[in-house]
Structures are given as C-alpha cells and as structure tokens.
Short mmCIF file of C-alpha atoms in Angstrom, two decimals:
data_model
loop_
_atom_site.label_atom_id
_atom_site.label_comp_id
_atom_site.label_asym_id
_atom_site.label_seq_id
_atom_site.Cartn_x
_atom_site.Cartn_y
_atom_site.Cartn_z
CA MET A 1453 116.76 65.42 99.82
CA THR A 1454 119.00 67.35 102.16
CA ARG A 1455 117.46 69.79 104.56
CA LYS A 1456 118.51 71.97 107.42
CA LEU A 1457 116.82 70.92 110.65
CA ASP A 1458 115.76 74.03 112.52
CA ARG A 1459 114.17 74.39 115.94
CA ARG A 1460 110.68 75.03 114.53
CA GLN A 1461 110.74 71.68 112.70
CA PHE A 1462 112.05 69.88 115.76
CA ILE A 1463 109.36 71.44 117.93
CA ALA A 1464 106.66 70.32 115.53
CA ALA A 1465 107.92 66.75 115.64
CA THR A 1466 108.25 66.40 119.40
CA GLY A 1467 105.28 68.59 120.24
CA ALA A 1468 102.85 66.52 118.21
CA VAL A 1469 103.59 63.49 120.34
CA GLY A 1470 103.98 65.19 123.70
CA LEU A 1471 101.01 67.55 123.52
CA ALA A 1472 98.69 64.71 122.62
CA GLY A 1473 99.66 63.13 125.92
CA LEU A 1474 99.30 66.36 127.86
CA ALA A 1475 95.85 67.01 126.43
CA GLY A 1476 94.53 64.02 128.37
CA CYS A 1477 93.57 61.99 125.31
CA THR A 1478 92.63 58.41 126.08
CA GLY A 1479 95.36 56.00 125.10
CA GLY A 1480 94.12 53.25 122.80
CA GLY A 1481 95.13 50.71 120.25
CA ASP A 1482 95.54 51.44 116.58
CA GLY A 1483 92.96 48.91 115.52
CA ASP A 1484 95.34 46.31 114.07
CA GLY A 1485 95.96 44.27 117.20
CA GLU A 1486 94.43 41.04 118.40
CA THR A 1487 93.65 40.28 122.04
CA THR A 1488 93.04 36.82 123.48
CA THR A 1489 91.85 36.28 127.05
CA THR A 1490 91.86 33.01 128.99
CA GLU A 1491 91.06 32.18 132.60
CA SER A 1492 92.72 29.52 134.73
CA GLY A 1493 92.90 28.97 138.46
CA GLY A 1494 91.29 32.31 139.32
CA GLU A 1495 93.71 34.27 137.14
CA GLU A 1496 93.08 36.00 133.83
CA THR A 1497 95.77 36.07 131.16
CA THR A 1498 95.54 38.53 128.28
CA THR A 1499 97.75 38.24 125.19
CA THR A 1500 97.76 41.23 122.86
CA GLU A 1501 99.41 41.33 119.45
CA SER A 1502 100.01 44.67 117.73
CA GLY A 1503 102.51 45.71 115.11
CA GLY A 1504 104.19 42.31 115.20
CA GLU A 1505 104.80 42.46 118.96
CA GLU A 1506 103.15 40.38 121.67
CA THR A 1507 102.46 41.43 125.25
CA THR A 1508 101.14 39.03 127.89
CA THR A 1509 99.50 40.26 131.08
CA THR A 1510 98.25 38.18 133.99
CA GLU A 1511 95.73 39.61 136.42
CA SER A 1512 94.68 38.09 139.71
CA GLY A 1513 90.99 37.46 140.16
CA ASN A 1514 90.47 40.43 142.46
CA GLY A 1515 89.26 43.06 140.03
CA GLY A 1516 92.74 43.72 138.67
CA SER A 1517 93.78 45.89 141.62
CA THR A 1518 97.22 44.28 141.74
CA ARG A 1519 98.03 44.84 138.06
CA LEU A 1520 100.65 47.45 137.23
CA SER A 1521 101.39 48.88 133.78
CA TRP A 1522 105.11 49.41 133.16
CA HIS A 1523 106.13 51.34 130.03
CA ALA A 1524 109.63 50.60 128.73
CA GLY A 1525 111.11 51.47 125.32
CA GLY A 1526 111.90 49.80 122.01
CA THR A 1527 112.57 46.07 122.06
CA GLY A 1528 116.07 46.61 120.64
CA GLY A 1529 117.22 48.85 123.49
CA THR A 1530 118.03 48.31 127.18
CA TYR A 1531 114.75 49.57 128.68
CA PHE A 1532 112.65 46.66 127.45
CA PRO A 1533 114.73 43.67 128.67
CA LEU A 1534 115.59 45.46 131.93
CA SER A 1535 111.92 46.22 132.55
CA ASN A 1536 111.14 42.53 132.11
CA GLU A 1537 113.77 41.70 134.73
CA PHE A 1538 112.10 44.22 137.05
CA LYS A 1539 108.79 42.50 136.28
CA SER A 1540 110.27 39.18 137.44
CA VAL A 1541 111.58 40.47 140.76
CA ILE A 1542 108.43 42.48 141.48
CA GLU A 1543 106.15 39.53 140.77
CA GLY A 1544 108.48 37.25 142.72
CA SER A 1545 108.33 39.24 145.94
CA THR A 1546 104.98 41.09 145.89
CA ASP A 1547 101.34 40.40 145.02
CA PHE A 1548 101.56 42.64 141.95
CA THR A 1549 101.48 41.47 138.35
CA VAL A 1550 103.26 43.69 135.83
CA GLN A 1551 102.52 44.38 132.17
CA VAL A 1552 105.64 45.56 130.34
CA GLN A 1553 104.84 47.53 127.20
CA SER A 1554 107.20 48.45 124.38
CA THR A 1555 106.99 52.18 123.62
CA GLY A 1556 108.79 55.08 121.95
CA ALA A 1557 110.54 55.64 125.32
CA SER A 1558 111.09 58.78 127.40
CA VAL A 1559 108.84 61.52 126.03
CA GLU A 1560 106.02 59.13 125.18
CA ASN A 1561 106.34 57.51 128.60
CA VAL A 1562 106.00 60.86 130.37
CA GLY A 1563 102.69 61.41 128.57
CA SER A 1564 101.53 57.93 129.59
CA LEU A 1565 102.38 58.60 133.24
CA ALA A 1566 100.63 61.99 133.10
CA ARG A 1567 97.44 60.42 131.73
CA GLY A 1568 97.57 57.45 134.08
CA ASP A 1569 98.01 54.97 131.21
CA ALA A 1570 101.25 53.84 132.86
CA ASP A 1571 101.91 53.27 136.56
CA PHE A 1572 105.69 53.16 136.21
CA ALA A 1573 108.04 53.90 133.33
CA LEU A 1574 111.69 54.22 132.42
CA ILE A 1575 112.73 57.67 131.21
CA GLN A 1576 115.86 59.79 130.92
CA ASN A 1577 116.71 62.23 133.71
CA ASP A 1578 116.94 65.16 131.29
CA VAL A 1579 113.49 64.49 129.86
CA ALA A 1580 112.14 64.15 133.41
CA TYR A 1581 113.53 67.57 134.28
CA PHE A 1582 112.10 69.16 131.14
CA ALA A 1583 108.68 67.63 131.79
CA LYS A 1584 108.46 68.50 135.48
CA ASN A 1585 109.58 72.08 134.91
CA GLY A 1586 107.67 72.74 131.68
CA THR A 1587 110.75 73.69 129.71
CA GLY A 1588 113.37 72.43 127.26
CA ILE A 1589 111.06 70.56 124.88
CA GLU A 1590 108.13 72.22 123.15
CA ALA A 1591 105.84 69.39 124.22
CA PHE A 1592 106.34 70.56 127.79
CA GLU A 1593 106.82 74.32 127.32
CA GLY A 1594 104.26 75.99 129.58
CA ASN A 1595 102.73 72.58 130.33
CA PRO A 1596 104.65 71.17 133.30
CA ILE A 1597 103.81 67.58 134.21
CA GLU A 1598 103.13 68.29 137.85
CA ASN A 1599 102.22 64.71 138.80
CA LEU A 1600 105.52 63.27 137.54
CA SER A 1601 107.49 61.74 140.42
CA GLY A 1602 110.88 60.08 140.70
CA VAL A 1603 111.57 56.61 142.03
CA ALA A 1604 115.26 55.87 141.38
CA THR A 1605 118.11 56.45 138.97
CA LEU A 1606 119.68 53.38 137.42
CA TYR A 1607 122.65 53.68 135.05
CA PRO A 1608 124.30 55.95 132.48
CA GLU A 1609 122.38 56.23 129.21
CA THR A 1610 125.24 56.23 126.76
CA ILE A 1611 124.95 58.26 123.56
CA HIS A 1612 125.91 55.99 120.64
CA ILE A 1613 126.43 57.54 117.22
CA VAL A 1614 126.50 54.34 115.20
CA THR A 1615 127.73 53.89 111.66
CA LEU A 1616 129.44 51.22 109.54
CA SER A 1617 133.01 51.25 108.30
CA ASP A 1618 132.00 51.57 104.64
CA THR A 1619 130.10 54.86 105.14
CA GLY A 1620 133.30 56.87 105.56
CA VAL A 1621 131.92 58.54 108.70
CA GLU A 1622 134.73 58.66 111.24
CA THR A 1623 134.25 61.98 113.07
CA PRO A 1624 131.27 64.19 113.98
CA ALA A 1625 132.18 66.58 111.16
CA ASP A 1626 131.66 63.74 108.69
CA LEU A 1627 127.96 63.65 109.57
CA SER A 1628 127.24 66.83 107.60
CA GLY A 1629 125.21 66.09 104.49
CA LYS A 1630 124.52 62.51 105.59
CA THR A 1631 121.29 60.62 106.24
CA ILE A 1632 120.90 60.19 109.99
CA ASN A 1633 118.31 58.32 112.03
CA THR A 1634 117.74 60.47 115.13
CA GLY A 1635 115.36 58.04 116.88
CA ASP A 1636 111.60 57.78 117.18
CA LEU A 1637 109.69 61.05 116.82
CA GLY A 1638 109.22 62.57 120.27
CA SER A 1639 111.59 60.15 121.99
CA GLY A 1640 114.35 61.10 124.39
CA THR A 1641 116.79 59.83 121.78
CA GLN A 1642 115.55 62.41 119.27
CA VAL A 1643 115.84 65.15 121.90
CA ASN A 1644 119.46 64.19 122.57
CA ALA A 1645 120.29 63.77 118.89
CA ASN A 1646 119.06 67.23 117.99
CA GLN A 1647 120.86 68.86 120.91
CA ILE A 1648 124.09 67.06 120.13
CA LEU A 1649 124.05 67.64 116.37
CA GLU A 1650 123.44 71.35 116.92
CA ALA A 1651 126.26 71.50 119.49
CA LEU A 1652 128.57 69.73 117.02
CA GLY A 1653 127.69 72.21 114.28
CA VAL A 1654 125.92 69.61 112.13
CA THR A 1655 122.83 71.33 110.74
CA ASP A 1656 122.50 70.02 107.18
CA TYR A 1657 121.40 66.39 106.89
CA ASN A 1658 118.59 64.06 105.89
CA GLU A 1659 116.61 62.87 108.90
CA GLN A 1660 115.01 59.48 109.46
CA ASN A 1661 112.96 58.55 112.54
CA THR A 1662 112.54 54.97 113.77
CA GLY A 1663 113.38 52.86 116.78
CA PHE A 1664 116.69 51.11 117.46
CA SER A 1665 115.92 47.85 115.70
CA GLN A 1666 114.66 49.50 112.51
CA ALA A 1667 117.67 51.82 112.46
CA SER A 1668 119.94 48.78 112.55
CA ASP A 1669 118.20 47.37 109.50
CA GLN A 1670 118.52 50.73 107.74
CA LEU A 1671 122.26 50.74 108.33
CA LYS A 1672 122.63 47.21 106.97
CA ASN A 1673 120.57 48.10 103.91
CA GLY A 1674 122.50 51.31 103.24
CA ASP A 1675 119.38 53.45 103.73
CA ILE A 1676 121.09 55.67 106.32
CA ASP A 1677 124.68 56.63 107.11
CA ALA A 1678 124.44 56.86 110.89
CA ALA A 1679 122.00 56.42 113.76
CA PHE A 1680 121.68 57.77 117.27
CA VAL A 1681 121.03 55.13 119.89
CA VAL A 1682 120.74 56.08 123.56
CA GLY A 1683 121.04 53.26 126.06
CA GLY A 1684 123.32 51.46 128.43
CA TRP A 1685 125.96 49.47 126.61
CA PRO A 1686 125.80 46.91 125.25
CA VAL A 1687 122.58 47.74 123.38
CA GLY A 1688 121.06 44.58 121.92
CA ALA A 1689 120.29 46.04 118.49
CA ILE A 1690 123.88 47.21 118.05
CA GLU A 1691 125.27 43.87 119.24
CA GLU A 1692 123.15 42.11 116.63
CA LEU A 1693 124.35 44.53 113.98
CA ALA A 1694 127.99 43.99 114.99
CA ALA A 1695 127.56 40.23 114.56
CA THR A 1696 127.40 40.69 110.78
CA GLU A 1697 128.75 44.20 110.10
CA ASP A 1698 131.84 46.25 110.94
CA VAL A 1699 130.33 48.71 113.44
CA VAL A 1700 131.94 52.09 114.12
CA ILE A 1701 131.00 54.33 117.05
CA VAL A 1702 131.66 57.96 116.10
CA PRO A 1703 133.78 59.43 118.93
CA VAL A 1704 132.66 62.52 120.84
CA ASP A 1705 135.78 63.81 122.52
CA GLY A 1706 137.87 66.91 123.15
CA ASP A 1707 136.28 70.17 122.02
CA ASP A 1708 133.29 68.28 120.62
CA ARG A 1709 132.57 66.74 124.00
CA GLU A 1710 132.91 70.07 125.77
CA ALA A 1711 130.52 71.66 123.27
CA VAL A 1712 127.91 68.98 123.94
CA LYS A 1713 128.24 69.28 127.72
CA GLY A 1714 127.93 73.04 127.37
CA ALA A 1715 124.64 72.64 125.48
CA ALA A 1716 122.77 71.10 128.44
CA PRO A 1717 123.55 70.35 132.09
CA PHE A 1718 122.57 66.67 131.87
CA TYR A 1719 125.44 65.36 129.78
CA ALA A 1720 128.44 63.73 131.41
CA ASP A 1721 131.64 62.11 130.12
CA ASP A 1722 131.25 58.47 129.18
CA GLU A 1723 133.12 55.77 127.28
CA ILE A 1724 132.18 52.56 125.50
CA PRO A 1725 134.88 50.00 126.36
CA ALA A 1726 137.06 48.24 123.81
CA GLY A 1727 135.60 44.90 122.85
CA THR A 1728 132.02 46.16 122.98
CA TYR A 1729 130.44 45.73 119.54
CA GLY A 1730 133.83 44.47 118.36
CA LEU A 1731 135.53 47.85 118.94
CA GLU A 1732 139.32 47.67 118.88
CA SER A 1733 139.67 50.68 121.20
CA PRO A 1734 137.41 52.56 123.62
CA ALA A 1735 134.94 55.05 122.09
CA PRO A 1736 134.69 58.33 124.03
CA THR A 1737 131.19 59.82 124.18
CA VAL A 1738 128.70 61.39 126.58
CA SER A 1739 125.70 60.12 128.54
CA VAL A 1740 122.55 61.03 130.43
CA GLN A 1741 120.95 58.88 133.16
CA ALA A 1742 118.18 56.28 133.03
CA MET A 1743 115.62 56.42 135.83
CA ILE A 1744 112.36 54.91 137.05
CA ALA A 1745 109.44 57.36 137.26
CA THR A 1746 105.85 57.14 138.43
CA ASN A 1747 102.99 59.57 139.03
CA ALA A 1748 101.70 61.23 142.17
CA GLU A 1749 98.47 59.21 142.02
CA GLN A 1750 100.27 55.95 142.82
CA PRO A 1751 99.66 54.89 146.44
CA ASP A 1752 102.68 55.32 148.69
CA ALA A 1753 102.53 51.65 149.69
CA THR A 1754 102.58 50.53 146.05
CA VAL A 1755 105.63 52.61 145.17
CA GLU A 1756 107.46 51.57 148.32
CA ALA A 1757 106.76 47.87 147.66
CA VAL A 1758 107.87 48.08 144.02
CA THR A 1759 111.02 50.02 144.94
CA ALA A 1760 111.89 47.54 147.68
CA ALA A 1761 111.29 44.58 145.37
CA ILE A 1762 113.80 45.94 142.85
CA PHE A 1763 116.54 47.22 145.14
CA ASP A 1764 116.34 44.39 147.67
CA ASN A 1765 116.81 41.92 144.81
CA VAL A 1766 119.47 43.55 142.63
CA ASP A 1767 121.42 40.29 142.83
CA GLU A 1768 118.68 38.68 140.72
CA LEU A 1769 119.22 41.12 137.86
CA THR A 1770 121.64 40.49 134.99
CA ILE A 1771 121.48 43.83 133.12
CA LYS A 1772 123.51 46.93 134.18
CA THR A 1773 124.34 45.35 137.53
CA ASP A 1774 127.61 47.32 137.73
CA PHE A 1775 125.52 50.47 138.13
CA ILE A 1776 122.18 49.62 139.75
CA SER A 1777 122.27 49.76 143.55
CA LYS A 1778 120.41 51.24 146.50
CA GLU A 1779 123.47 53.36 147.32
CA THR A 1780 123.54 55.10 143.91
CA ALA A 1781 119.79 55.20 143.23
CA GLN A 1782 119.54 58.94 143.84
CA ASP A 1783 122.61 59.98 141.83
CA GLY A 1784 121.43 62.35 139.13
CA MET A 1785 117.80 62.37 140.31
CA SER A 1786 116.39 65.43 138.54
CA ILE A 1787 112.86 65.61 140.02
CA ASP A 1788 111.25 65.17 143.44
CA LEU A 1789 110.93 61.64 144.79
CA HIS A 1790 107.53 60.01 145.23
CA PRO A 1791 106.80 59.66 148.99
CA GLY A 1792 106.74 55.87 148.62
CA ALA A 1793 110.26 55.86 147.19
CA GLN A 1794 111.35 58.33 149.88
CA ALA A 1795 110.03 55.96 152.53
CA TYR A 1796 112.19 53.16 151.15
CA PHE A 1797 115.39 55.12 150.66
CA GLY A 1798 114.93 57.03 153.91
#
C-alpha cells in the first residue's frame, strides 16, 4: 500500500516515543527478558537477556555507586561497538564500571538521559539541538530537555541511502513509489530520513521502521527497496550486506545536496570513499555529527573523569580514529557543555 507521508503522521510516530520519555515514565523491561546475577570477589555481575540480545554489567561491591549506564544504538550501527570501546578505556583508567545498552538511538537516548535512566549516551548533534531548544521534532516541541548537556563531538554521521543493484534505484528520484525503511520509530535516523525525503521531493512511498540489522535483512529478502542508515562509515550492517549482495549507495549531490542542506542547518557535505561496501567510485552524500551527551545531574568529577578517560586514550580506540580527538571534540557542538567536560577541555 502506497501512502503519502505527511508531517502529522511523522509527528505521531516520533512523538509517541519522545513524549513517553519526557513524561517521566519509569523505564522498564518488556517482561520477556531473563536476568542472572552472580557474585565473585566482592563484585556482582548481572547478565540480562532480552529480545535475543545479552548485556553484562559488573558492579563493585560498594552499593553500585561506580556503575554508569551508557546508552548506544542498534547493534548493527557504529554507536554500539564504539560505546563498547569507550567502556574498555573508561574501565581501564577509572574506578567506574559501564553498562552499554543497545537502544533505538538518538531520540530514545535523549529521553533516557532526561529521566536519568542513562548517565551517558551517544546522540546526533541535530537531535541534541532540537531537544535542548524544544523545537524541530514534535516530541520536543514546547518540552525542552533542560538537563541535557554536551560532553564531546566525535565524527561525521554519514547519511547512507542503501539499496541493491537489482532494485533499479539509482537516483533520489527513483525512490518515489518505493518501499523505504526510514529507521526505528522515533530515532534520529527517522528524523533525518523524513527531512531528506521531503527535501528531495519524495513524498509518496511505503514506509517500514526497523533498526539497521533488520533493514539489511529486508533488503536481502526483497521486502524493501531502500533503507536509510545513519552512521560513520563503514557501518557493520552494510558491510555484512555487501559481503553477499551488490550494494548501491544512492548519491545525494548537486541540486539534491543543496536542497537537503537548505532544509536544516545541521547537514554538511560528506562522501563515502570508493572501496567502502565494494563501491567502485565515491558516493556523495551529507552528514550530521555524532556526539556524547549526559545530563546536568551527573557530578562534575564523574563527567570530567569519563571525558579524560576517553580523550586521553584515543590511541586505544580502533573505530573512527581519523576523526576522534581532543582538538576536534567541540566541532559542531550544538548544546552547552557539562561543567565536567568544560573542566577537561578548558
């Protein structure tokens, strides 16, 4: 069934997720998970299984005061593996233990920070701006997230419009009338997808909403024609797809690129290099910026220690190391810094 996506429908989708977070509802499990707790050497280890995913958290035997909750994104994107690298350097140079949780990413993570369910999270700089200023997305309209604070920017979040060679989709205009996965409901990916499709003049299409990994499966199975994936290249889910399929990245260039950049101030020129995902030539596109955020309730000393652990140990990271540095960590920062981060960066 083909439908025209209008702003009212988009608002309903994103608002349902975001407003639930803003209302202060207690975050909880969905009842289908299993938690196992063991104690050894004064430490408590909790393993939780939910929806086929497993999260392990270790707490020191001091009442859990050194445990930090870090919300990432889908397991097929860049946020999740990068957050686990941050976990390693933080735990290696501080007394904190870190629980990394897979989530629906930016918009969901803002709600978790607002409620205090997350201590730190990765989000997009455009979503951070919308949330802090109570604008842009209906979930935040008139409901600014006043306790949202910045820590550091990290790397360009590249907009991938992914398809396969046998779909016949080669240009943005070819997306009209197609079935498109725009990302998880309420995610930053969905926000970007809707802005970009509108800017490109694509208003008539079938919409699907899942995370990166599920979208990859949908492409392989022929259930969708294209998917939006936002993340620093190379995105794991797309690499896996390219191992068995002929991946095409729909180019956003020329007048199309200018139209997208004119739709919002957060988009910048970007390019996916040749060789990535098996591409024979570079794919022009646009990007936003990934960043670390926290909330105002985090102690200054905690934020300063976490920030120092990451940026004093960038040489221990393996993901996006061409972009992550102390010198560039305020490029594109769209909200006020937390005092603890300010103390580190000076």
